[in-house]
Short mmCIF file of C-alpha atoms in Angstrom, two decimals:
data_model
loop_
_atom_site.label_atom_id
_atom_site.label_comp_id
_atom_site.label_asym_id
_atom_site.label_seq_id
_atom_site.Cartn_x
_atom_site.Cartn_y
_atom_site.Cartn_z
CA MET R 1 -44.45 27.45 -26.65
CA ARG R 2 -41.86 25.12 -29.08
CA ARG R 3 -38.89 26.64 -27.09
CA VAL R 4 -40.56 25.27 -24.05
CA ASP R 5 -41.30 22.12 -25.21
CA LEU R 6 -37.46 22.02 -26.63
CA ASN R 7 -35.71 23.22 -23.04
CA SER R 8 -37.98 20.82 -21.09
CA ARG R 9 -37.49 17.44 -23.48
CA GLN R 10 -33.47 18.85 -23.11
CA LYS R 11 -33.75 18.95 -19.38
CA ASN R 12 -35.12 15.49 -19.59
CA ASN R 13 -32.33 14.31 -21.28
CA GLY R 14 -30.16 15.58 -19.29
CA GLN R 15 -31.51 14.35 -15.85
CA VAL R 16 -31.36 10.45 -18.20
CA LEU R 17 -27.81 10.81 -19.12
CA ARG R 18 -26.91 11.25 -15.75
CA THR R 19 -29.07 8.92 -14.16
CA VAL R 20 -26.75 6.52 -16.70
CA TRP R 21 -23.57 8.02 -15.80
CA TRP R 22 -24.57 6.64 -12.21
CA MET R 23 -25.90 3.48 -13.17
CA LEU R 24 -22.36 3.08 -14.96
CA ALA R 25 -20.46 4.15 -11.90
CA PHE R 26 -22.50 1.78 -9.58
CA VAL R 27 -22.04 -1.21 -12.18
CA VAL R 28 -18.19 -0.75 -11.96
CA ILE R 29 -18.12 0.08 -8.64
CA MET R 30 -20.23 -3.27 -8.08
CA ILE R 31 -17.95 -5.26 -9.50
CA VAL R 32 -14.85 -4.44 -7.90
CA ILE R 33 -16.18 -4.69 -4.55
CA ALA R 34 -17.51 -8.29 -5.61
CA ILE R 35 -14.03 -9.01 -6.90
CA ARG R 36 -12.24 -7.85 -3.56
CA VAL R 37 -14.97 -9.61 -1.35
CA ARG R 38 -14.37 -12.94 -3.51
CA LEU R 39 -10.80 -12.78 -2.48
CA LEU R 40 -11.05 -11.11 0.90
CA ALA R 41 -9.13 -14.62 2.01
CA ILE R 42 -6.16 -14.14 -0.58
CA PRO R 43 -3.21 -15.04 1.78
CA LEU R 44 -1.12 -11.96 3.43
CA GLU R 45 2.30 -10.82 1.62
CA ARG R 46 5.04 -9.94 3.94
CA ASP R 47 4.04 -6.38 4.05
CA GLU R 48 0.74 -7.04 5.22
CA GLY R 49 2.26 -9.40 7.78
CA GLU R 50 4.42 -6.95 8.95
CA TYR R 51 1.77 -4.58 9.49
CA ALA R 52 -0.74 -7.08 11.15
CA TYR R 53 2.06 -8.88 13.24
CA ALA R 54 2.71 -4.99 14.41
CA GLY R 55 -0.51 -3.67 14.77
CA GLN R 56 -1.78 -7.42 16.89
CA LEU R 57 1.62 -6.34 19.05
CA LEU R 58 0.06 -2.66 19.32
CA LEU R 59 -3.46 -4.30 20.52
CA GLN R 60 -1.20 -6.47 23.07
CA GLY R 61 -0.18 -3.28 24.57
CA ILE R 62 3.42 -3.88 23.25
CA PRO R 63 4.91 -0.81 21.29
CA PRO R 64 6.49 -0.19 17.51
CA TYR R 65 10.15 -1.38 17.28
CA LYS R 66 10.19 -2.85 20.48
CA LEU R 67 9.89 -6.71 18.52
CA ALA R 68 9.88 -5.56 15.33
CA TYR R 69 12.10 -3.05 13.52
CA ASN R 70 11.56 -1.73 10.15
CA MET R 71 11.97 1.57 8.45
CA LYS R 72 8.33 2.60 7.99
CA PHE R 73 6.66 5.12 9.97
CA PRO R 74 4.21 3.61 12.65
CA GLY R 75 0.84 5.21 11.41
CA THR R 76 -0.02 1.57 9.16
CA TYR R 77 1.07 0.03 12.43
CA ALA R 78 -2.03 1.74 14.06
CA ALA R 79 -4.20 1.39 11.45
CA TYR R 80 -3.97 -2.13 11.09
CA ALA R 81 -4.79 -2.62 14.77
CA LEU R 82 -7.92 -0.49 14.45
CA ILE R 83 -9.13 -2.52 11.53
CA MET R 84 -8.55 -5.88 13.54
CA SER R 85 -9.79 -4.53 16.73
CA ILE R 86 -13.04 -3.75 14.02
CA PHE R 87 -13.00 -6.73 12.15
CA GLY R 88 -10.91 -9.52 14.17
CA GLN R 89 -7.00 -10.52 13.75
CA SER R 90 -7.59 -12.65 10.77
CA ILE R 91 -6.79 -12.26 7.12
CA VAL R 92 -10.41 -12.02 5.89
CA GLY R 93 -10.63 -9.10 8.80
CA ILE R 94 -7.46 -7.40 7.10
CA HIS R 95 -8.94 -7.83 3.65
CA LEU R 96 -12.02 -6.13 4.88
CA GLY R 97 -10.39 -3.05 6.37
CA LEU R 98 -8.73 -2.42 3.40
CA LEU R 99 -12.09 -2.46 1.29
CA VAL R 100 -13.62 -0.08 3.12
CA VAL R 101 -10.75 2.40 3.17
CA ASN R 102 -10.24 1.75 -0.58
CA MET R 103 -14.31 2.36 -0.75
CA ALA R 104 -13.90 5.55 1.28
CA THR R 105 -10.94 6.42 -1.13
CA VAL R 106 -13.70 6.20 -4.03
CA VAL R 107 -15.85 8.62 -2.53
CA VAL R 108 -13.42 11.19 -1.57
CA VAL R 109 -12.09 11.30 -4.90
CA PHE R 110 -15.66 11.40 -6.29
CA LEU R 111 -16.50 14.35 -3.97
CA ILE R 112 -12.86 16.39 -5.10
CA GLY R 113 -13.91 15.57 -8.83
CA ARG R 114 -17.33 17.28 -8.22
CA ARG R 115 -15.96 20.16 -6.49
CA LEU R 116 -13.42 20.96 -8.66
CA VAL R 117 -15.86 20.27 -12.09
CA ASP R 118 -18.85 18.80 -11.88
CA ALA R 119 -20.60 15.50 -10.87
CA THR R 120 -19.53 14.05 -14.20
CA MET R 121 -15.89 14.09 -13.61
CA GLY R 122 -16.40 12.90 -9.99
CA ILE R 123 -17.86 10.17 -11.24
CA ALA R 124 -15.51 9.23 -13.79
CA ALA R 125 -12.28 10.35 -11.35
CA ALA R 126 -13.75 7.73 -8.67
CA THR R 127 -14.58 4.95 -11.23
CA SER R 128 -11.37 4.91 -12.20
CA TYR R 129 -9.83 5.01 -9.09
CA ALA R 130 -11.68 1.90 -7.96
CA VAL R 131 -10.33 0.32 -11.21
CA LEU R 132 -6.83 1.12 -11.26
CA SER R 133 -6.11 0.68 -7.70
CA LEU R 134 -8.17 -3.01 -7.46
CA SER R 135 -5.21 -3.94 -10.14
CA PRO R 136 -2.40 -6.68 -9.69
CA ALA R 137 0.23 -4.60 -11.19
CA VAL R 138 -0.20 -2.44 -8.24
CA LEU R 139 -0.81 -5.05 -6.18
CA GLY R 140 -4.08 -3.48 -5.43
CA LEU R 141 -5.43 -6.75 -3.20
CA ALA R 142 -3.21 -6.31 -0.68
CA GLY R 143 -3.33 -3.61 2.05
CA HIS R 144 0.25 -1.64 1.61
CA ALA R 145 0.60 1.69 3.46
CA THR R 146 -0.02 3.61 -0.08
CA HIS R 147 -3.65 2.99 0.71
CA PHE R 148 -3.50 4.68 4.23
CA VAL R 149 -1.51 7.42 2.67
CA VAL R 150 -4.02 8.13 -0.35
CA LEU R 151 -7.04 8.19 2.05
CA SER R 152 -5.23 10.58 4.33
CA VAL R 153 -4.02 13.10 1.65
CA LEU R 154 -7.37 13.36 -0.42
CA ALA R 155 -9.10 13.94 2.87
CA GLY R 156 -7.22 16.65 3.81
CA ALA R 157 -7.03 18.16 -0.02
CA LEU R 158 -11.07 18.39 -0.25
CA LEU R 159 -10.98 20.50 2.82
CA LEU R 160 -8.67 22.85 1.01
CA LEU R 161 -11.27 23.00 -1.94
CA SER R 162 -13.96 23.97 0.69
CA PRO R 163 -15.38 27.17 -0.81
CA SER R 164 -15.65 28.38 2.73
CA GLN R 165 -12.03 28.42 4.40
CA PRO R 166 -12.40 29.38 8.21
CA LYS R 167 -8.76 28.90 10.13
CA LYS R 168 -9.63 25.43 11.70
CA LEU R 169 -10.31 23.83 7.79
CA ALA R 170 -6.46 24.43 7.59
CA PHE R 171 -5.45 22.79 10.76
CA VAL R 172 -7.80 19.87 10.27
CA SER R 173 -6.41 19.62 6.62
CA GLY R 174 -2.73 20.05 8.09
CA ILE R 175 -3.69 17.19 10.60
CA LEU R 176 -4.75 14.58 7.84
CA PHE R 177 -1.48 15.22 5.85
CA GLY R 178 0.36 14.64 8.61
CA THR R 179 -1.62 11.54 9.18
CA GLY R 180 -0.69 10.50 5.47
CA LEU R 181 2.79 11.16 6.57
CA LEU R 182 2.66 8.93 9.50
CA MET R 183 1.70 5.85 7.18
CA LYS R 184 4.92 6.67 4.95
CA GLN R 185 7.66 8.93 4.75
CA PRO R 186 7.11 9.70 1.02
CA ALA R 187 4.12 11.45 1.92
CA LEU R 188 6.10 14.45 3.34
CA LEU R 189 5.76 15.55 -0.41
CA PHE R 190 1.95 15.82 -0.16
CA ILE R 191 2.39 18.38 2.27
CA PHE R 192 4.57 20.55 0.50
CA PHE R 193 1.68 19.97 -2.14
CA GLY R 194 -1.18 21.32 0.65
CA VAL R 195 0.93 24.28 1.47
CA GLY R 196 1.52 25.43 -1.94
CA TYR R 197 -1.88 25.12 -2.72
CA LEU R 198 -2.91 26.77 0.12
CA PHE R 199 -0.68 30.10 -0.42
CA TYR R 200 -2.00 30.01 -4.45
CA ARG R 201 -5.74 29.68 -3.08
CA ASP R 202 -5.20 33.09 -0.60
CA TRP R 203 -3.38 34.66 -2.87
CA ARG R 204 -5.92 34.63 -5.61
CA ALA R 205 -8.90 35.08 -2.98
CA ARG R 206 -6.56 38.60 -2.29
CA VAL R 207 -6.53 37.56 1.24
CA ASP R 208 -4.03 39.42 3.57
CA LEU R 209 -0.44 38.89 3.61
CA LYS R 210 -0.87 38.33 7.58
CA GLN R 211 -3.81 35.98 7.19
CA VAL R 212 -2.11 33.95 4.55
CA LEU R 213 0.95 33.23 6.48
CA PHE R 214 -1.16 32.52 9.76
CA ARG R 215 -3.10 30.22 7.67
CA ASN R 216 -0.04 28.52 6.56
CA ALA R 217 1.05 28.35 9.69
CA LEU R 218 -2.01 26.31 10.89
CA PHE R 219 -1.43 23.68 8.14
CA ILE R 220 2.05 23.60 9.30
CA SER R 221 1.65 23.16 12.73
CA GLY R 222 -1.46 20.42 11.90
CA SER R 223 0.84 18.42 9.99
CA ALA R 224 3.76 18.31 12.10
CA LEU R 225 1.36 17.59 15.54
CA SER R 226 0.49 14.15 14.26
CA LEU R 227 4.35 13.17 14.08
CA GLY R 228 5.50 14.84 16.91
CA ALA R 229 2.63 13.24 19.06
CA THR R 230 4.05 9.89 17.62
CA CYS R 231 7.70 10.63 18.91
CA LEU R 232 6.42 12.21 22.15
CA LEU R 233 4.81 8.44 22.91
CA LEU R 234 7.43 6.41 21.28
CA TRP R 235 9.81 8.12 24.03
CA TRP R 236 7.79 7.60 26.58
CA ALA R 237 7.23 3.92 25.73
CA GLY R 238 11.31 3.67 25.29
CA VAL R 239 12.18 3.03 22.18
CA PHE R 240 12.69 6.19 20.42
CA ALA R 241 15.88 5.34 19.79
CA LYS R 242 15.34 2.28 17.86
CA PHE R 243 12.48 4.52 15.93
CA TRP R 244 15.10 6.75 15.40
CA PHE R 245 17.82 4.36 13.72
CA TRP R 246 15.30 2.24 11.93
CA THR R 247 13.09 5.54 10.47
CA VAL R 248 16.12 7.74 9.84
CA VAL R 249 19.82 6.48 10.00
CA TYR R 250 19.14 3.01 8.22
CA ALA R 251 16.37 4.62 6.10
CA HIS R 252 18.59 6.94 4.62
CA ALA R 253 21.24 4.18 3.83
CA TYR R 254 18.90 2.17 2.17
CA GLY R 255 17.46 5.32 0.19
CA SER R 256 21.44 5.65 -0.91
CA LEU R 257 21.66 2.11 -1.86
CA ILE R 258 20.26 2.16 -5.67
CA SER R 259 21.50 5.11 -8.06
CA PRO R 260 19.72 6.99 -10.41
CA SER R 261 20.53 5.20 -13.33
CA ASP R 262 19.07 2.04 -11.70
CA GLY R 263 16.31 3.82 -10.23
CA ILE R 264 15.39 4.97 -14.11
CA GLN R 265 15.75 1.26 -15.10
CA MET R 266 13.47 0.27 -12.36
CA PHE R 267 10.54 3.07 -13.09
CA LEU R 268 10.96 1.94 -16.72
CA ASN R 269 10.07 -1.72 -16.06
CA THR R 270 7.58 -1.67 -13.33
CA GLY R 271 5.97 1.86 -15.05
CA ARG R 272 4.98 -0.68 -18.13
CA GLY R 273 3.72 -3.13 -16.24
CA ILE R 274 1.50 -0.72 -14.49
CA VAL R 275 0.47 1.68 -17.46
CA SER R 276 -0.26 -1.81 -19.63
CA SER R 277 -2.38 -3.21 -17.22
CA GLY R 278 -4.83 0.04 -17.44
CA TRP R 279 -3.84 1.68 -20.47
CA PRO R 280 -7.61 2.80 -21.90
CA LEU R 281 -7.63 4.55 -18.40
CA TRP R 282 -4.18 6.01 -18.29
CA VAL R 283 -4.79 7.32 -21.92
CA LEU R 284 -7.76 8.97 -20.96
CA ALA R 285 -5.69 10.71 -18.25
CA ALA R 286 -3.11 11.73 -21.01
CA LEU R 287 -6.10 13.57 -22.84
CA GLY R 288 -7.07 14.90 -19.33
CA VAL R 289 -3.57 16.94 -19.19
CA ILE R 290 -4.89 18.57 -22.74
CA ALA R 291 -8.15 19.08 -21.58
CA ALA R 292 -7.08 21.23 -18.38
CA LEU R 293 -4.90 23.13 -20.33
CA GLY R 294 -7.39 23.72 -23.02
CA ASP R 295 -11.36 23.87 -21.47
CA LYS R 296 -12.02 26.84 -19.69
CA SER R 297 -14.40 25.34 -17.00
CA ILE R 298 -11.56 22.94 -16.23
CA ARG R 299 -8.59 25.19 -16.80
CA ARG R 300 -9.51 27.33 -13.54
CA ARG R 301 -8.78 24.60 -11.60
CA ALA R 302 -5.51 23.01 -13.26
CA ILE R 303 -3.27 24.43 -10.16
CA PHE R 304 -4.77 21.78 -7.79
CA LEU R 305 -4.97 18.73 -11.03
CA PHE R 306 -1.29 19.53 -11.93
CA GLY R 307 0.12 20.23 -8.33
CA LEU R 308 -1.63 17.13 -6.94
CA LEU R 309 0.09 15.16 -10.22
CA MET R 310 3.44 16.59 -9.82
CA PHE R 311 4.06 15.92 -6.34
CA SER R 312 2.59 12.74 -6.42
CA VAL R 313 4.88 12.25 -9.31
CA LEU R 314 7.62 13.38 -6.55
CA ALA R 315 6.24 11.31 -3.52
CA LEU R 316 6.48 8.36 -5.84
CA CYS R 317 10.19 8.73 -6.65
CA ALA R 318 11.74 9.62 -3.08
CA GLY R 319 14.80 7.22 -2.84
CA PHE R 320 14.32 5.92 -6.60
CA TYR R 321 12.65 2.54 -5.63
CA PHE R 322 9.89 2.00 -7.86
CA ARG R 323 7.72 -0.65 -6.73
CA GLN R 324 4.44 -1.65 -7.87
CA HIS R 325 2.29 -0.75 -4.70
CA TYR R 326 4.29 2.63 -4.52
CA PHE R 327 2.64 4.10 -7.52
CA ILE R 328 -0.90 3.74 -5.88
CA LEU R 329 0.43 7.38 -4.98
CA VAL R 330 -0.05 8.41 -8.39
CA LEU R 331 -3.40 7.15 -8.80
CA PRO R 332 -5.46 9.89 -7.47
CA GLY R 333 -3.92 12.18 -9.83
CA ILE R 334 -4.25 9.92 -13.08
CA SER R 335 -7.78 9.21 -11.98
CA LEU R 336 -8.78 13.16 -11.39
CA MET R 337 -6.92 14.00 -14.98
CA ALA R 338 -9.37 10.95 -16.82
CA GLY R 339 -12.50 12.55 -15.39
CA ALA R 340 -10.94 16.03 -16.39
CA ALA R 341 -10.78 14.18 -19.92
CA VAL R 342 -14.64 12.45 -19.46
CA ALA R 343 -15.92 15.52 -18.18
CA SER R 344 -14.11 17.84 -20.67
CA ALA R 345 -15.81 15.27 -23.61
CA ALA R 346 -18.89 15.33 -21.97
CA ASN R 347 -20.19 19.33 -21.94
CA PHE R 348 -18.55 19.03 -25.45
CA CYS R 349 -20.58 16.63 -26.60
CA SER R 350 -23.75 17.72 -24.76
CA ARG R 351 -24.16 20.60 -27.60
CA LEU R 352 -24.02 18.18 -30.40
CA SER R 353 -26.66 15.62 -31.32
CA ARG R 354 -28.18 13.12 -28.92
CA SER R 355 -26.39 10.37 -30.50
CA TRP R 356 -23.32 12.29 -29.68
CA ARG R 357 -23.80 13.13 -25.84
CA VAL R 358 -23.79 9.19 -25.56
CA LEU R 359 -20.20 9.14 -26.88
CA PRO R 360 -18.21 9.81 -23.84
CA PHE R 361 -20.57 7.40 -22.14
CA VAL R 362 -19.76 4.51 -24.35
CA VAL R 363 -16.02 5.41 -24.45
CA PHE R 364 -15.75 5.70 -20.60
CA GLY R 365 -17.41 2.35 -20.34
CA GLY R 366 -14.94 0.66 -22.41
CA ALA R 367 -12.10 1.91 -20.75
CA SER R 368 -13.40 1.18 -17.40
CA ILE R 369 -14.18 -2.44 -17.97
CA LEU R 370 -11.25 -3.20 -20.65
CA PRO R 371 -8.53 -3.02 -17.18
CA LEU R 372 -11.01 -5.55 -15.25
CA LEU R 373 -11.02 -8.42 -18.39
CA ALA R 374 -7.14 -7.75 -18.89
CA GLU R 375 -6.87 -9.29 -15.34
CA ARG R 376 -9.62 -11.57 -15.19
CA ALA R 377 -6.62 -14.21 -14.82
CA VAL R 378 -6.83 -13.00 -11.27
CA PHE R 379 -9.71 -11.64 -10.50
CA PHE R 380 -11.42 -15.19 -11.55
CA ALA R 381 -8.92 -17.17 -10.67
CA PRO R 382 -10.73 -20.67 -8.64
CA ASP R 383 -9.60 -19.50 -5.46
CA PRO R 384 -8.30 -16.82 -3.28
CA VAL R 385 -5.04 -19.14 -2.86
CA SER R 386 -4.73 -19.32 -6.91
CA ALA R 387 -5.17 -15.31 -7.61
CA CYS R 388 -2.23 -15.31 -5.03
CA ARG R 389 0.09 -17.97 -7.23
CA LYS R 390 -0.94 -15.81 -10.01
CA VAL R 391 0.03 -12.37 -8.29
CA TYR R 392 3.16 -13.71 -6.02
CA GLY R 393 4.49 -16.96 -7.55
CA VAL R 394 6.39 -19.13 -5.32
CA ASN R 395 6.50 -16.76 -2.52
CA PRO R 396 5.30 -19.36 0.59
CA PHE R 397 2.60 -17.04 1.15
CA PRO R 398 -0.20 -19.74 1.53
CA GLU R 399 2.63 -21.68 2.74
CA ALA R 400 3.00 -19.24 5.72
CA VAL R 401 -0.72 -20.05 7.03
CA ARG R 402 -0.18 -24.05 7.31
CA ILE R 403 3.54 -23.72 8.99
CA ALA R 404 1.96 -21.35 11.33
CA GLU R 405 -0.75 -23.40 12.38
CA TYR R 406 1.50 -26.30 13.05
CA LEU R 407 3.43 -23.52 15.29
CA GLN R 408 0.69 -22.50 17.63
CA LYS R 409 -0.54 -26.27 17.62
CA HIS R 410 3.41 -26.69 19.21
CA THR R 411 3.75 -23.94 21.50
CA THR R 412 2.04 -21.61 24.19
CA SER R 413 1.25 -18.23 24.03
CA TYR R 414 4.58 -17.94 25.93
CA ASP R 415 7.22 -20.04 23.85
CA ARG R 416 9.07 -17.60 21.22
CA ILE R 417 9.87 -18.01 17.62
CA ALA R 418 12.40 -17.13 15.08
CA VAL R 419 11.97 -16.74 11.60
CA ILE R 420 14.68 -16.90 9.78
CA GLY R 421 13.80 -15.12 6.25
CA SER R 422 11.66 -12.10 5.75
CA GLU R 423 8.04 -13.99 6.26
CA PRO R 424 6.46 -11.76 9.46
CA GLU R 425 2.91 -13.08 8.38
CA ILE R 426 3.84 -16.12 10.31
CA TYR R 427 4.29 -14.56 13.60
CA PHE R 428 1.12 -12.91 12.97
CA TYR R 429 -0.90 -15.90 11.93
CA SER R 430 0.63 -18.23 14.73
CA HIS R 431 -0.17 -15.55 17.75
CA ARG R 432 3.75 -16.21 18.87
CA ARG R 433 5.93 -13.21 19.31
CA SER R 434 9.16 -12.99 17.69
CA ALA R 435 12.27 -13.80 19.06
CA THR R 436 14.21 -11.32 17.33
CA GLY R 437 12.92 -7.56 16.05
CA TYR R 438 14.76 -8.50 12.81
CA ILE R 439 11.74 -9.80 11.17
CA TYR R 440 13.19 -8.79 7.43
CA THR R 441 16.70 -9.99 6.55
CA TYR R 442 16.54 -8.07 3.57
CA GLY R 443 18.97 -5.03 5.34
CA LEU R 444 20.64 -7.70 6.85
CA MET R 445 22.00 -8.68 2.88
CA GLU R 446 22.51 -5.02 1.47
CA PRO R 447 26.14 -3.76 0.52
CA GLN R 448 25.29 -0.64 3.69
CA LYS R 449 27.85 -0.25 6.67
CA ASP R 450 25.23 -1.87 9.09
CA ALA R 451 24.52 -5.18 8.09
CA SER R 452 27.02 -7.42 9.49
CA GLN R 453 26.35 -5.36 12.98
CA MET R 454 22.74 -5.85 12.33
CA GLN R 455 23.35 -9.87 11.55
CA ARG R 456 25.50 -9.96 14.78
CA GLU R 457 22.60 -8.42 16.31
CA MET R 458 19.81 -10.44 15.19
CA ILE R 459 22.29 -13.24 16.43
CA GLN R 460 22.33 -12.30 19.83
CA GLU R 461 18.86 -11.39 20.72
CA ILE R 462 17.84 -15.07 19.09
CA GLU R 463 20.48 -16.77 21.63
CA ALA R 464 19.59 -14.80 24.60
CA VAL R 465 15.67 -15.65 24.21
CA ARG R 466 16.07 -19.12 23.33
CA PRO R 467 12.96 -19.58 21.07
CA LYS R 468 11.38 -22.99 20.80
CA TYR R 469 11.15 -23.26 16.97
CA LEU R 470 13.18 -21.55 14.43
CA ILE R 471 11.63 -21.42 10.71
CA LEU R 472 14.69 -21.12 8.23
CA VAL R 473 12.76 -19.60 5.37
CA ALA R 474 14.98 -20.80 1.97
CA VAL R 475 13.31 -19.05 -0.64
CA SER R 476 15.65 -16.39 -2.96
CA THR R 477 13.08 -13.30 -2.66
CA SER R 478 12.75 -13.76 1.11
CA TRP R 479 16.38 -12.79 1.34
CA LEU R 480 17.40 -11.12 -1.95
CA LYS R 481 21.18 -12.04 -1.04
CA GLN R 482 23.72 -10.35 -3.44
CA PRO R 483 27.34 -11.44 -4.32
CA ASN R 484 28.95 -9.02 -1.60
CA SER R 485 26.74 -10.06 0.86
CA GLU R 486 27.80 -10.58 4.81
CA THR R 487 27.68 -14.51 4.95
CA LEU R 488 27.57 -14.56 9.23
CA ILE R 489 24.34 -15.27 10.06
CA PHE R 490 24.01 -18.32 7.22
CA ASP R 491 27.10 -19.83 9.00
CA TRP R 492 26.06 -19.38 12.56
CA LEU R 493 22.44 -20.85 11.40
CA GLU R 494 24.05 -24.09 10.54
CA LYS R 495 26.11 -24.41 13.50
CA TYR R 496 23.28 -23.19 15.75
CA SER R 497 20.31 -25.15 14.38
CA ALA R 498 22.77 -28.51 14.02
CA GLU R 499 23.65 -27.79 18.23
CA ASP R 500 20.12 -26.83 19.53
CA PHE R 501 17.57 -27.91 17.22
CA THR R 502 16.14 -30.81 15.55
CA LEU R 503 14.16 -30.47 12.14
CA THR R 504 10.73 -31.67 12.69
CA GLY R 505 8.81 -29.84 9.40
CA LEU R 506 9.88 -29.57 5.63
CA VAL R 507 7.71 -27.42 3.43
CA ASN R 508 8.63 -28.04 -0.15
CA ILE R 509 7.30 -25.63 -2.89
CA VAL R 510 7.90 -27.75 -5.99
CA SER R 511 5.78 -25.41 -8.56
CA ARG R 512 3.05 -22.87 -8.52
CA GLU R 513 0.54 -25.53 -8.41
CA ARG R 514 1.82 -28.38 -6.10
CA THR R 515 3.61 -27.76 -2.70
CA GLU R 516 4.59 -30.53 -0.50
CA TYR R 517 3.84 -30.37 3.26
CA TYR R 518 5.96 -32.81 5.63
CA VAL R 519 4.24 -31.00 8.64
CA PRO R 520 5.21 -32.81 11.03
CA LEU R 521 8.13 -34.43 9.18
CA SER R 522 7.16 -38.37 9.48
CA VAL R 523 10.02 -39.31 6.55
CA ASN R 524 13.58 -39.37 6.24
CA PRO R 525 14.33 -35.93 4.84
CA GLU R 526 16.90 -37.11 2.66
CA THR R 527 14.52 -39.03 0.56
CA ILE R 528 12.89 -36.09 -0.46
CA GLN R 529 13.87 -34.18 -3.65
CA LEU R 530 13.82 -30.66 -2.82
CA SER R 531 13.22 -27.67 -4.83
CA ARG R 532 14.91 -24.25 -4.76
CA TYR R 533 11.98 -23.02 -2.68
CA TYR R 534 11.53 -24.62 0.86
CA VAL R 535 10.97 -23.75 4.22
CA LEU R 536 12.76 -25.58 7.26
CA ILE R 537 10.92 -26.38 10.81
CA TYR R 538 13.45 -27.09 13.51
CA GLU R 539 12.37 -27.46 17.29
CA ARG R 540 14.51 -27.09 20.24
CA LYS R 541 16.32 -29.74 21.62
CA ALA R 542 14.85 -31.08 24.95
#
């Protein structure tokens, strides 16, 4: 009788502890959601502006690479178009879509963790991802392509973990991995992970070799289907040549601009900030590596955990450009490792006294909350614009909203505008089409063989269209001009703006806290003391 009572008490304690774990996850994730909702109106940054403008064009029936050139695959453009068709073509609508994508990823991370080990691992991994993917260190408030890559790849990986493995699951999983590739080229590395894990799983299950090869062929076919269908559609739309140049020829040249040594230095500089912002969870992830090697209940899933993490790192390293938002690619692997550490500790402590059983809960609760407190200056900024300033400094992202409002009031839907700089969000806000496909000017400043030709092409496109407005963005981060950059575009602009245009607006970014708006320009511009960062608005002469 005493043994029955003891077993019943242990069972009740276990149920209480599981409920407490769920409550912790609920509280932390609700805090994350509240922060995202509070900052839904944070101004779009450049990449978001590109995706939003290209998505807006898609909704108007304009194919990618016709009026907007970039080296990224078009999957994220389609994702933005879908989001905007549901939530509207606005800043809030886009960030609502990001919230849905992020929370869907949190759910998939939980399902993977639960399937790998147990619900405790799933809860810890999902909570870790929710916190880490919010961090300003990875620009988590912005809807970057990496968010969409991660959701697609993890959904495909979840299917690979299915207890039953009918052939159609391998094909569908391949489609999901291929969808990740459409979002961003480095996701190709995740397809290699999928192929490797599928082969390993079938080999461990002693599946017939012909079946192994057939299932892998289905997976690879599914992976290739998305890209193949996209190429066919782009060819049919007449933009395949542009697509090929920008996503293959130029992307290859861009990837060769940085040396491995420079890449390593960039990795160390950026990675230091990434880790320091959420260091408690990264420490848990390091302990998770030990747990995956030493804990029998987790070691049997170590191939998946280490494989996902390894190929995530390889995807991060593609091209040796370590931008902050690229690190989102490794966050699922890091989160699952942190979940492994928590699950291992929870299993170990469950065999000890009641007071020890709550230790993993307390440690993980602190590890989840500390990163949110560390970034409180951004998360609890007075308003979305202030939060934007704290993350992006004097980049003209808040100013783009006011500039676009002015342009929309003084143009018709048939007028074209030309932003001379890398601020495609202005096109999106104003609902006006670009006079040139060069919505970024970074490529024009790079020391690569096509830079001069790209500048001449941009000039020719603008002159042929005769835009009603020119917007010159005199902000260094909108150009990234180098000492050996070609200057043809600047020499042309000085002459072109003087002959055919009149200065009608000026935005002077004095500091992070203060911007002077002369829109429309009602004072003598010579009386204005220009800062290092400003935007000029020119209107074509009658």
